[in-house]
PDB file of C-alpha atoms in Angstrom:
ATOM      1  CA  LEU A 280    -154.253 -12.386  76.782  1.00 43.00           C
ATOM      2  CA  THR A 281    -150.364 -12.994  76.700  1.00 47.00           C
ATOM      3  CA  LEU A 282    -149.086 -13.319  73.292  1.00 47.00           C
ATOM      4  CA  PRO A 283    -146.240 -15.945  72.582  1.00 54.00           C
ATOM      5  CA  MET A 284    -142.717 -14.242  71.976  1.00 52.00           C
ATOM      6  CA  SER A 285    -142.520 -15.024  68.327  1.00 56.00           C
ATOM      7  CA  VAL A 286    -145.765 -12.663  67.624  1.00 56.00           C
ATOM      8  CA  LYS A 287    -144.581  -9.983  70.075  1.00 64.00           C
ATOM      9  CA  ASN A 288    -141.649  -9.915  67.922  1.00 71.00           C
ATOM     10  CA  GLN A 289    -143.259  -9.791  64.420  1.00 76.00           C
ATOM     11  CA  ALA A 290    -142.630  -6.182  62.687  1.00 76.00           C
ATOM     12  CA  LEU A 291    -145.631  -4.068  63.032  1.00 80.00           C
ATOM     13  CA  LEU A 292    -144.068  -1.187  61.235  1.00 79.00           C
ATOM     14  CA  SER A 293    -140.807  -0.960  59.280  1.00 77.00           C
ATOM     15  CA  TRP A 294    -139.735   2.567  58.110  1.00 74.00           C
ATOM     16  CA  THR A 295    -136.467   4.092  56.995  1.00 74.00           C
ATOM     17  CA  GLY A 296    -134.315   1.461  58.861  1.00 74.00           C
ATOM     18  CA  ALA A 297    -136.494   1.477  61.998  1.00 79.00           C
ATOM     19  CA  GLN A 298    -138.766  -1.302  63.198  1.00 82.00           C
ATOM     20  CA  LEU A 299    -141.428  -1.408  65.914  1.00 86.00           C
ATOM     21  CA  THR A 300    -142.830  -4.602  66.988  1.00 87.00           C
ATOM     22  CA  GLN A 301    -145.826  -5.436  69.592  1.00 86.00           C
ATOM     23  CA  ARG A 302    -143.080  -5.548  72.102  1.00 85.00           C
ATOM     24  CA  GLU A 303    -142.487  -1.841  71.704  1.00 86.00           C
ATOM     25  CA  LEU A 304    -145.983  -1.388  71.653  1.00 87.00           C
ATOM     26  CA  ASP A 305    -146.081  -2.776  74.912  1.00 87.00           C
ATOM     27  CA  ILE A 306    -143.439  -0.837  76.351  1.00 87.00           C
ATOM     28  CA  LEU A 307    -144.799   2.502  75.085  1.00 88.00           C
ATOM     29  CA  SER A 308    -148.419   1.790  76.793  1.00 89.00           C
ATOM     30  CA  SER A 309    -146.929   0.759  80.036  1.00 87.00           C
ATOM     31  CA  PRO A 310    -145.917   3.832  82.165  1.00 84.00           C
ATOM     32  CA  GLY A 311    -142.502   3.154  83.553  1.00 80.00           C
ATOM     33  CA  GLU A 312    -141.466   0.783  81.343  1.00 81.00           C
ATOM     34  CA  TRP A 313    -137.370   0.926  80.341  1.00 81.00           C
ATOM     35  CA  LEU A 314    -137.203   2.084  76.709  1.00 84.00           C
ATOM     36  CA  ASN A 315    -135.450  -0.067  74.072  1.00 85.00           C
ATOM     37  CA  ASP A 316    -133.346   0.346  71.401  1.00 87.00           C
ATOM     38  CA  SER A 317    -135.849   0.037  68.640  1.00 87.00           C
ATOM     39  CA  VAL A 318    -138.105   2.714  70.202  1.00 89.00           C
ATOM     40  CA  ILE A 319    -135.403   5.281  70.714  1.00 90.00           C
ATOM     41  CA  THR A 320    -134.133   4.526  67.083  1.00 90.00           C
ATOM     42  CA  PHE A 321    -137.241   4.897  65.724  1.00 90.00           C
ATOM     43  CA  TRP A 322    -137.760   8.518  67.248  1.00 90.00           C
ATOM     44  CA  PHE A 323    -134.316   9.389  66.127  1.00 91.00           C
ATOM     45  CA  GLU A 324    -135.349   8.453  62.887  1.00 89.00           C
ATOM     46  CA  TYR A 325    -138.774  10.418  62.997  1.00 87.00           C
ATOM     47  CA  LEU A 326    -136.888  13.418  64.271  1.00 89.00           C
ATOM     48  CA  SER A 327    -134.432  13.448  61.644  1.00 87.00           C
ATOM     49  CA  ARG A 328    -136.556  13.140  58.796  1.00 84.00           C
ATOM     50  CA  PHE A 329    -139.554  15.321  59.858  1.00 83.00           C
ATOM     51  CA  VAL A 330    -137.823  17.902  62.406  1.00 82.00           C
ATOM     52  CA  VAL A 331    -133.962  18.216  61.865  1.00 81.00           C
ATOM     53  CA  ASN A 332    -134.001  17.611  58.215  1.00 70.00           C
ATOM     54  CA  GLY A 333    -137.834  18.742  57.092  1.00 60.00           C
ATOM     55  CA  ASN A 334    -139.381  21.687  56.554  1.00 53.00           C
ATOM     56  CA  GLY A 335    -136.582  22.971  53.937  1.00 46.00           C
ATOM     57  CA  ARG A 336    -133.745  22.635  56.532  1.00 50.00           C
ATOM     58  CA  ARG A 337    -131.549  21.002  54.119  1.00 51.00           C
ATOM     59  CA  ASP A 338    -130.278  24.386  53.205  1.00 50.00           C
ATOM     60  CA  SER A 339    -126.698  24.720  53.875  1.00 52.00           C
ATOM     61  CA  SER A 340    -126.749  27.524  56.057  1.00 54.00           C
ATOM     62  CA  TRP A 341    -128.248  25.528  58.843  1.00 63.00           C
ATOM     63  CA  ASP A 342    -126.140  23.629  61.279  1.00 76.00           C
ATOM     64  CA  THR A 343    -125.939  19.982  60.588  1.00 85.00           C
ATOM     65  CA  VAL A 344    -127.686  18.175  63.385  1.00 90.00           C
ATOM     66  CA  ILE A 345    -126.967  14.166  63.020  1.00 92.00           C
ATOM     67  CA  LEU A 346    -128.772  11.978  65.342  1.00 94.00           C
ATOM     68  CA  VAL A 347    -127.385   8.681  65.652  1.00 94.00           C
ATOM     69  CA  SER A 348    -129.519   5.417  66.339  1.00 92.00           C
ATOM     70  CA  ALA A 349    -129.195   3.697  69.558  1.00 90.00           C
ATOM     71  CA  GLU A 350    -127.787   0.358  67.697  1.00 90.00           C
ATOM     72  CA  SER A 351    -125.133   2.491  66.028  1.00 93.00           C
ATOM     73  CA  ALA A 352    -124.168   4.266  69.200  1.00 94.00           C
ATOM     74  CA  PHE A 353    -123.979   0.733  70.906  1.00 92.00           C
ATOM     75  CA  TRP A 354    -121.693  -0.565  68.263  1.00 92.00           C
ATOM     76  CA  LEU A 355    -119.208   2.347  68.339  1.00 95.00           C
ATOM     77  CA  GLY A 356    -119.106   1.951  71.831  1.00 92.00           C
ATOM     78  CA  MET A 357    -118.337  -1.622  71.829  1.00 91.00           C
ATOM     79  CA  GLU A 358    -115.871  -1.640  68.473  1.00 93.00           C
ATOM     80  CA  SER A 359    -112.193  -1.862  69.401  1.00 90.00           C
ATOM     81  CA  ASP A 360    -110.722  -1.372  66.021  1.00 93.00           C
ATOM     82  CA  SER A 361    -109.976   2.408  65.577  1.00 91.00           C
ATOM     83  CA  GLU A 362    -110.030   2.196  61.954  1.00 92.00           C
ATOM     84  CA  GLU A 363    -113.620   0.259  61.985  1.00 94.00           C
ATOM     85  CA  VAL A 364    -114.694   3.244  64.178  1.00 94.00           C
ATOM     86  CA  GLY A 365    -113.236   5.802  61.992  1.00 93.00           C
ATOM     87  CA  ALA A 366    -114.818   4.587  58.900  1.00 94.00           C
ATOM     88  CA  ALA A 367    -118.476   3.820  60.863  1.00 95.00           C
ATOM     89  CA  LEU A 368    -118.096   7.782  61.935  1.00 95.00           C
ATOM     90  CA  GLU A 369    -117.621   8.744  58.275  1.00 93.00           C
ATOM     91  CA  ASN A 370    -120.439   6.704  56.948  1.00 93.00           C
ATOM     92  CA  LEU A 371    -122.419   8.402  59.640  1.00 93.00           C
ATOM     93  CA  GLY A 372    -121.403  11.786  58.451  1.00 90.00           C
ATOM     94  CA  ILE A 373    -119.304  12.384  61.366  1.00 91.00           C
ATOM     95  CA  SER A 374    -116.442  14.370  60.172  1.00 87.00           C
ATOM     96  CA  MET A 375    -114.761  17.408  61.245  1.00 81.00           C
ATOM     97  CA  SER A 376    -114.007  18.356  57.401  1.00 75.00           C
ATOM     98  CA  VAL A 377    -116.518  20.490  55.421  1.00 64.00           C
ATOM     99  CA  GLU A 378    -115.780  18.142  52.515  1.00 57.00           C
ATOM    100  CA  SER A 379    -117.492  15.104  53.960  1.00 50.00           C
ATOM    101  CA  ARG A 380    -120.656  17.033  54.722  1.00 46.00           C
ATOM    102  CA  SER A 381    -123.265  14.751  52.942  1.00 45.00           C
ATOM    103  CA  GLY A 382    -125.086  16.898  50.290  1.00 43.00           C
ATOM    104  CA  SER A 383    -122.365  19.566  50.617  1.00 40.00           C
ATOM    105  CA  SER A 384    -122.407  21.687  47.354  1.00 38.00           C
ATOM    106  CA  GLY A 385    -118.941  22.578  48.840  1.00 42.00           C
ATOM    107  CA  GLY A 386    -116.995  25.454  47.273  1.00 42.00           C
ATOM    108  CA  ASN A 387    -118.436  28.699  49.142  1.00 43.00           C
ATOM    109  CA  GLN A 388    -118.468  26.749  52.703  1.00 48.00           C
ATOM    110  CA  ALA A 389    -115.569  27.507  54.746  1.00 51.00           C
ATOM    111  CA  SER A 390    -116.951  26.367  57.958  1.00 58.00           C
ATOM    112  CA  SER A 391    -120.248  24.993  59.538  1.00 76.00           C
ATOM    113  CA  ALA A 392    -121.344  23.817  63.030  1.00 84.00           C
ATOM    114  CA  ALA A 393    -122.112  20.649  63.793  1.00 88.00           C
ATOM    115  CA  THR A 394    -124.334  18.767  66.603  1.00 92.00           C
ATOM    116  CA  VAL A 395    -124.408  15.096  67.104  1.00 95.00           C
ATOM    117  CA  LEU A 396    -126.498  13.246  69.452  1.00 95.00           C
ATOM    118  CA  PHE A 397    -125.718   9.945  70.595  1.00 96.00           C
ATOM    119  CA  PRO A 398    -128.291   7.735  72.946  1.00 93.00           C
ATOM    120  CA  MET A 399    -126.139   5.879  75.633  1.00 88.00           C
ATOM    121  CA  ASN A 400    -126.900   3.105  77.908  1.00 85.00           C
ATOM    122  CA  ASP A 401    -125.183   1.203  80.604  1.00 82.00           C
ATOM    123  CA  ASN A 402    -125.000  -2.086  78.893  1.00 78.00           C
ATOM    124  CA  LEU A 403    -121.255  -3.535  78.917  1.00 78.00           C
ATOM    125  CA  ASP A 404    -121.924  -6.619  77.098  1.00 77.00           C
ATOM    126  CA  PRO A 405    -121.737  -6.598  73.522  1.00 74.00           C
ATOM    127  CA  SER A 406    -123.333  -9.964  73.221  1.00 74.00           C
ATOM    128  CA  GLN A 407    -126.558  -8.482  74.587  1.00 72.00           C
ATOM    129  CA  ALA A 408    -128.759  -5.993  72.508  1.00 66.00           C
ATOM    130  CA  ASN A 409    -131.434  -4.249  74.169  1.00 65.00           C
ATOM    131  CA  ALA A 410    -129.696  -4.893  77.891  1.00 70.00           C
ATOM    132  CA  GLY A 411    -128.870  -2.316  80.489  1.00 69.00           C
ATOM    133  CA  SER A 412    -130.872  -0.262  82.878  1.00 70.00           C
ATOM    134  CA  HIS A 413    -130.148   3.337  82.197  1.00 80.00           C
ATOM    135  CA  TRP A 414    -130.373   5.933  79.208  1.00 85.00           C
ATOM    136  CA  SER A 415    -128.454   9.076  79.134  1.00 88.00           C
ATOM    137  CA  LEU A 416    -127.566  11.366  76.003  1.00 91.00           C
ATOM    138  CA  LEU A 417    -124.109  12.582  74.783  1.00 93.00           C
ATOM    139  CA  MET A 418    -124.035  15.725  72.794  1.00 92.00           C
ATOM    140  CA  LEU A 419    -120.982  16.348  70.857  1.00 93.00           C
ATOM    141  CA  ARG A 420    -120.867  19.937  69.060  1.00 91.00           C
ATOM    142  CA  PHE A 421    -117.870  21.005  66.863  1.00 88.00           C
ATOM    143  CA  ASN A 422    -116.863  23.305  63.698  1.00 82.00           C
ATOM    144  CA  ARG A 423    -116.376  21.688  60.337  1.00 74.00           C
ATOM    145  CA  CYS A 424    -113.716  23.571  58.453  1.00 68.00           C
ATOM    146  CA  SER A 425    -112.019  23.365  54.966  1.00 57.00           C
ATOM    147  CA  SER A 426    -108.468  24.327  56.164  1.00 57.00           C
ATOM    148  CA  HIS A 427    -106.783  22.077  58.434  1.00 54.00           C
ATOM    149  CA  PRO A 428    -105.746  23.499  61.887  1.00 52.00           C
ATOM    150  CA  ALA A 429    -103.677  21.514  63.942  1.00 52.00           C
ATOM    151  CA  ALA A 430    -105.645  18.743  65.769  1.00 49.00           C
ATOM    152  CA  SER A 431    -106.628  19.363  69.215  1.00 53.00           C
ATOM    153  CA  THR A 432    -109.286  17.730  71.344  1.00 53.00           C
ATOM    154  CA  ASP A 433    -110.108  21.755  72.404  1.00 59.00           C
ATOM    155  CA  VAL A 434    -112.337  22.147  69.413  1.00 80.00           C
ATOM    156  CA  LEU A 435    -114.490  19.150  70.547  1.00 86.00           C
ATOM    157  CA  PHE A 436    -117.589  20.226  72.944  1.00 90.00           C
ATOM    158  CA  TRP A 437    -119.205  17.344  74.745  1.00 91.00           C
ATOM    159  CA  THR A 438    -122.483  17.752  77.124  1.00 89.00           C
ATOM    160  CA  LEU A 439    -123.906  14.952  78.921  1.00 88.00           C
ATOM    161  CA  PHE A 440    -127.392  14.945  79.689  1.00 87.00           C
ATOM    162  CA  ASP A 441    -128.127  12.166  82.537  1.00 82.00           C
ATOM    163  CA  SER A 442    -131.403  12.022  84.832  1.00 74.00           C
ATOM    164  CA  GLY A 443    -130.089   9.309  87.013  1.00 68.00           C
ATOM    165  CA  GLN A 444    -129.072  11.532  89.894  1.00 61.00           C
ATOM    166  CA  ASN A 445    -125.806  12.125  89.291  1.00 59.00           C
ATOM    167  CA  SER A 446    -124.912   8.576  88.316  1.00 67.00           C
ATOM    168  CA  TYR A 447    -122.590   9.595  85.642  1.00 75.00           C
ATOM    169  CA  ALA A 448    -121.324  12.926  87.408  1.00 71.00           C
ATOM    170  CA  GLY A 449    -117.693  14.037  86.302  1.00 74.00           C
ATOM    171  CA  SER A 450    -118.045  11.700  83.388  1.00 81.00           C
ATOM    172  CA  ILE A 451    -117.164  14.769  81.080  1.00 81.00           C
ATOM    173  CA  THR A 452    -115.391  17.947  82.695  1.00 75.00           C
ATOM    174  CA  PRO A 453    -115.850  21.444  81.200  1.00 66.00           C
ATOM    175  CA  THR A 454    -112.118  21.205  80.525  1.00 67.00           C
ATOM    176  CA  GLY A 455    -112.394  18.087  78.181  1.00 70.00           C
ATOM    177  CA  ASN A 456    -111.260  15.446  80.509  1.00 81.00           C
ATOM    178  CA  PHE A 457    -113.004  11.967  80.498  1.00 85.00           C
ATOM    179  CA  ASP A 458    -113.685   9.639  83.151  1.00 85.00           C
ATOM    180  CA  MET A 459    -112.592   6.361  81.820  1.00 84.00           C
ATOM    181  CA  ASN A 460    -114.207   4.524  84.756  1.00 84.00           C
ATOM    182  CA  THR A 461    -117.903   5.596  83.162  1.00 85.00           C
ATOM    183  CA  VAL A 462    -119.667   4.749  79.873  1.00 86.00           C
ATOM    184  CA  PRO A 463    -120.163   8.146  78.656  1.00 89.00           C
ATOM    185  CA  GLY A 464    -116.351   8.881  79.208  1.00 89.00           C
ATOM    186  CA  ARG A 465    -114.732   6.167  77.644  1.00 90.00           C
ATOM    187  CA  PHE A 466    -117.396   6.812  74.683  1.00 92.00           C
ATOM    188  CA  ALA A 467    -116.346  10.380  74.496  1.00 92.00           C
ATOM    189  CA  ARG A 468    -112.909   9.461  74.566  1.00 91.00           C
ATOM    190  CA  LYS A 469    -112.695   6.799  71.803  1.00 93.00           C
ATOM    191  CA  ILE A 470    -115.211   9.305  69.298  1.00 93.00           C
ATOM    192  CA  SER A 471    -112.781  12.277  70.097  1.00 91.00           C
ATOM    193  CA  GLU A 472    -109.349  10.536  69.483  1.00 91.00           C
ATOM    194  CA  SER A 473    -111.017   8.852  66.285  1.00 92.00           C
ATOM    195  CA  LEU A 474    -112.168  12.455  64.890  1.00 90.00           C
ATOM    196  CA  MET A 475    -108.671  13.380  65.709  1.00 87.00           C
ATOM    197  CA  SER A 476    -106.998  10.815  63.809  1.00 86.00           C
ATOM    198  CA  MET A 477    -109.590  11.383  60.667  1.00 82.00           C
ATOM    199  CA  ARG A 478    -108.634  15.219  60.840  1.00 76.00           C
ATOM    200  CA  GLU A 479    -104.777  14.552  60.940  1.00 71.00           C
ATOM    201  CA  GLN A 480    -104.877  11.989  57.685  1.00 66.00           C
TER     202      GLN A 480
END
């Protein structure tokens, strides 16, 4: 039985901004299928709600962990307006200042570590959603501070997780250099520059 596209695109489950349709269920039940944005975003929403922020982990003594949806990561990668990128990062809670931390009670918090996960695919066409042929994961770690040290990308630590047999090897080096010929390299450079610009303001 082949379902018409209109039926496959009907929402079967909507939850905290994430949505699954029959199309996503078909993907999950078919070994070897390419995961799309909706599947990854739903999984990130689940992890954020029940693993990262669940079981009392909202306590300020824990490191902040932010999981960015696939759609948001794609938009950040495609957007050319640096001010829009900066505003979006702040809305996502991604900032190097303790004062910007969502839910922070302030006062006694001089610094805290933050980890941000960005799902990345190799789609280069901003007009095509759910496109591309390969996923990777970018992790950013940094310390939030209430003071304002001189801006430097040395305080931003990027790690790329990629299963594509070194398809993105060298995108980000241990010394903080970015290969601008790769999607992860361009993305990490853009986010780093935006965070540094926000820090200087």
